[in-house]
Amino acid sequence: NVRPRLRLYDTGVGAVADIVADVQAAGAEFIVGPLTREEVMAAADQLTTRPPMLALNFLPPDRAAPQRFYQFALSPEDDARAVARYLGASGRRRGVVLTPEGDWGARVAAAFDEELRSAGGYVLGQASYIAADNDYRASIMHVLRTDDSTAREQRVQAAIGQRLNTDHQPRRRADIQFIFAPSQPGVARVLRPQLRFHFAGDIPTYTLGDAYEPHPANKEIDGVMFPDMPWMIGDAGLSAEVREAASRGFGDSGPRRGRLFAFGYDAFRIAASLQRGSPVNPQGLTGTLSMDAQGRVRRELQWVRIQDGTPA
């Protein structure tokens, strides 16, 4: 194989339209990028004789891609849809959703809710929390409705004018079949113990791969289930080959278990396949890969459960 000649362009210092024109003038045969959703939408507007392009994000679902415009992304919305389909197939179709406040949490929750309804399920309750607070008690009690149980006791005490002579234990709602709690790793290690404290430790709990990174404290998230890429959770097949090659080439400075390395590795191989006019190699570091009719690369992930702090 001939090593490709690469030229890098910083989209942070110019308009995408101007950069695409510069790339074309420089004689590029293929473009990889840009990365942000806004830049990808701007790039799709360039209906010129530009070279084929592998954008590193997805266009909105209602936006048709132009010719020779391919899309590859690590999309948390797509991963949330995969969790919803898995739950629908498993028969666990009624549950609650806990997400961090902000755009990321809102987009993930919306995608999950839409796909779960398509699978015949529905969200019983949803709450968000401020990730930096580290105390998610109010949101957890609200979504589990344990605050209803406490409020009922308080109303009874107010009606009779004295404290009840019981050891009141708040009760959660009884119809919850799952908890979907996507988050970042540090939040997951705080959220899971708080769910256990609030009588929800026995409810099957699902998240996204974003919540996982190798860490000594991962026993805190024991029992949590999620789909993730082979590079993050496996040491066999292509992942093992790439680790060994990276170790030979870079020693201790080689790539760690990071998602963006896997993303870049697969993007390179997808671009090379498209340039040759070959099908996308299904074996990837980010999942089992395929390309749909709209030129979007799809990733099939592996399902794992955290046991003794490690994915199994």
Coordinates of C-alpha atoms in Angstrom, one line a residue, residues 22 71 77-78 87 98-99 141 143 183 192 216 221 266 279-280 282 309:
D22 CA -8.6 25.9 -1.1
Q71 CA -20.8 10.6 7.0
E77 CA -28.1 9.7 19.8
D78 CA -27.5 6.6 17.7
L87 CA -34.9 -2.8 25.7
L98 CA -32.1 10.4 34.2
T99 CA -29.8 12.7 32.2
M141 CA -36.4 10.9 44.2
V143 CA -38.1 10.2 38.8
S183 CA -23.6 10.3 31.6
R192 CA -24.9 4.6 40.6
P216 CA -9.8 1.9 39.7
I221 CA -20.9 1.1 38.6
D266 CA -11.7 3.8 11.4
P279 CA -17.0 -1.8 0.4
V280 CA -16.4 -0.6 3.9
P282 CA -17.0 -4.3 8.6
G309 CA -15.2 -3.0 37.9

